[in-house]
Each structure stands twice: as structure tokens, then as C-alpha cells.
PDB file of C-alpha atoms in Angstrom:
ATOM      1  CA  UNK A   1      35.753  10.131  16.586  1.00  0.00           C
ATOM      2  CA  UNK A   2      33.170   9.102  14.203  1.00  0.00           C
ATOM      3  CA  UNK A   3      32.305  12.700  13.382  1.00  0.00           C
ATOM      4  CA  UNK A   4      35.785  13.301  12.440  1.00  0.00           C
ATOM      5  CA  UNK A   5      35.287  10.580   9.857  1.00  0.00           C
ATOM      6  CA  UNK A   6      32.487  11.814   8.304  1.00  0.00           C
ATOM      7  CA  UNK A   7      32.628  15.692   8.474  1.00  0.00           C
ATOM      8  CA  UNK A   8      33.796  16.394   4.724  1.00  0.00           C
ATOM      9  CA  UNK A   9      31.231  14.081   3.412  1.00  0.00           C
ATOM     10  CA  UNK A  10      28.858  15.325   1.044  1.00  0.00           C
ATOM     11  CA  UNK A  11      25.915  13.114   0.010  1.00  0.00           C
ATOM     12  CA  UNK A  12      25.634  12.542  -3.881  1.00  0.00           C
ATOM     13  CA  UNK A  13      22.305  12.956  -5.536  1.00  0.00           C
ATOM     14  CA  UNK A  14      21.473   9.827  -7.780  1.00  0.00           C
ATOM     15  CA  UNK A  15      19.337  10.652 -10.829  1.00  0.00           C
ATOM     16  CA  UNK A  16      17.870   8.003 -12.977  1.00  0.00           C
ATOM     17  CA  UNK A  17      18.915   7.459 -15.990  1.00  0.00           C
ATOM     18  CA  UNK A  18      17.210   5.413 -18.232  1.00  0.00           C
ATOM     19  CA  UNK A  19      20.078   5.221 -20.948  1.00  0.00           C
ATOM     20  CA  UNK A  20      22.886   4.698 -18.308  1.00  0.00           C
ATOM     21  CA  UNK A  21      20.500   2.285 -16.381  1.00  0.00           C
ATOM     22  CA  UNK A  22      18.672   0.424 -19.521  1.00  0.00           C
ATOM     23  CA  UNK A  23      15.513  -0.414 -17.194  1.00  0.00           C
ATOM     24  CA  UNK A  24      12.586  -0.205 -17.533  1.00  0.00           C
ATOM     25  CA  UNK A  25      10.992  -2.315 -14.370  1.00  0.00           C
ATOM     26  CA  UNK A  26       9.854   0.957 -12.423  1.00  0.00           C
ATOM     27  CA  UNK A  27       7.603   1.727 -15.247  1.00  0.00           C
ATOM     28  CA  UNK A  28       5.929  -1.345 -15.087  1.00  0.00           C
ATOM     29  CA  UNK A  29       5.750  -1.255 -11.482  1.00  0.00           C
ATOM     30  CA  UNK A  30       3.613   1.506 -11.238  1.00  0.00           C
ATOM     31  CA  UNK A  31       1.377   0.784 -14.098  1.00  0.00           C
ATOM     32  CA  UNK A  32       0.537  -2.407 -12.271  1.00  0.00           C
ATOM     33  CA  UNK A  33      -0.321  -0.111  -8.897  1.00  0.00           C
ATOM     34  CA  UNK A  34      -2.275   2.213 -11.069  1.00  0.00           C
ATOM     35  CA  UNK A  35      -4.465  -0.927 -12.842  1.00  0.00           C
ATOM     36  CA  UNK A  36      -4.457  -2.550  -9.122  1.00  0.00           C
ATOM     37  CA  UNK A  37      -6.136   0.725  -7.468  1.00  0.00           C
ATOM     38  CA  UNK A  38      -8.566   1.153 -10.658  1.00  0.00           C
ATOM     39  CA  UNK A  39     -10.146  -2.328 -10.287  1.00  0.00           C
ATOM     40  CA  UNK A  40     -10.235  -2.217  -6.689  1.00  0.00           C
ATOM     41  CA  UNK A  41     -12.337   0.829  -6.952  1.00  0.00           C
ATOM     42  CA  UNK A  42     -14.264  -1.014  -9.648  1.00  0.00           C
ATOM     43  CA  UNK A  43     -15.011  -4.278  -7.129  1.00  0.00           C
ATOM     44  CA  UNK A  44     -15.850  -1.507  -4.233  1.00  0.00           C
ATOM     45  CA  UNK A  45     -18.256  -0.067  -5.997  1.00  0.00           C
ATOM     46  CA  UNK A  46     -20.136  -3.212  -7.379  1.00  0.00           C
ATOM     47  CA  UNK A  47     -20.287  -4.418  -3.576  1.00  0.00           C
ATOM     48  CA  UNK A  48     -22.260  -1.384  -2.578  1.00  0.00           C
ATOM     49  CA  UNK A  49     -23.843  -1.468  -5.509  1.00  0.00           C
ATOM     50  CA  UNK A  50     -25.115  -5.309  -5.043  1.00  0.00           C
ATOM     51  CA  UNK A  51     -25.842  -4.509  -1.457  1.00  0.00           C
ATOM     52  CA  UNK A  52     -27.502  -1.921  -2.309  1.00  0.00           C
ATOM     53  CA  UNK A  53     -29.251  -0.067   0.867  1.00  0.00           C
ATOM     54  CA  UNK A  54     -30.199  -3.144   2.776  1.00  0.00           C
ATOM     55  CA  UNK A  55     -29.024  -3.610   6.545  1.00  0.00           C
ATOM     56  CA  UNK A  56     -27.356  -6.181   8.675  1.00  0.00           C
ATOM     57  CA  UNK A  57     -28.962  -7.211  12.096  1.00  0.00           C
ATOM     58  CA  UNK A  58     -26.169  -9.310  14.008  1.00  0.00           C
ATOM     59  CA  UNK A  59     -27.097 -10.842  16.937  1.00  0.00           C
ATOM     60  CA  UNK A  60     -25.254 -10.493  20.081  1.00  0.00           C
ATOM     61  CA  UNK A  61     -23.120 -12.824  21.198  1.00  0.00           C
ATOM     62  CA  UNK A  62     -23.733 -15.160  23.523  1.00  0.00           C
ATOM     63  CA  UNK A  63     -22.218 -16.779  26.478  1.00  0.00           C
ATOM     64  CA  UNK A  64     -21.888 -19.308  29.014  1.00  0.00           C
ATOM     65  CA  UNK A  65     -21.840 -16.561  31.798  1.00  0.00           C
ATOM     66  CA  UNK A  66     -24.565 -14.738  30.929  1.00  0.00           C
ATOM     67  CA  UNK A  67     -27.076 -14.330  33.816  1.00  0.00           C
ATOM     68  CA  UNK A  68     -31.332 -14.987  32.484  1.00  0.00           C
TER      69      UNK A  68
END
């Protein structure tokens, strides 16, 4: 029954229009994204940069259980 219902639809293609839809928003949207991923890239890089090429000893974990 359902596909009865449905088998002469045809799905409409929405375009943007800036003049019909007077925003603007997405624009902004995406410049923020952009400016996020530069600085992000910007603080990655001046943590390995800081770090440099030193190393990290961690020692293991220990427990209650552990048998000496």
C-alpha cells in the first residue's frame, strides 16, 4: 500500500538562493571551520615544536596483586 502512495513522486532538487533566501549564515559558518582548522594546525605545531625531540619514560603501573 505504501508504494502505491508514493510511486509518482519525484524528489525536487533545492538550490540555494541567496536572493530568494537573504542569508548569509552558511558563509560564516564555514569561515569559522576554516579559521578553527588553521589555528589548530598552528597550536599542533608549536606543541611539537616546544617538545621538541625529547621522550617520555612512564612507569608501569602498579598494583596491589602484583607478585615480588
Amino acid at each position: 500500500m505504501d508504494r502505491d502512495l508514493f510511486k509518482d513522486y519525484v524528489p525536487e532538487i533545492l538550490v540555494y538562493d541567496e536572493k530568494v533566501d537573504g542569508s548569509y549564515e552558511h558563509k560564516i559558518r564555514d569561515e569559522h571551520l576554516s579559521t578553527k582548522e588553521k589555528l589548530l594546525a598552528k597550536v599542533r605545531k608549536a606543541k611539537a615544536a616546544a617538545k621538541g625531540n625529547q621522550t617520555i619514560y612512564r612507569q608501569p603501573i602498579r598494583t596491589e596483586n602484583e607478585d615480588k
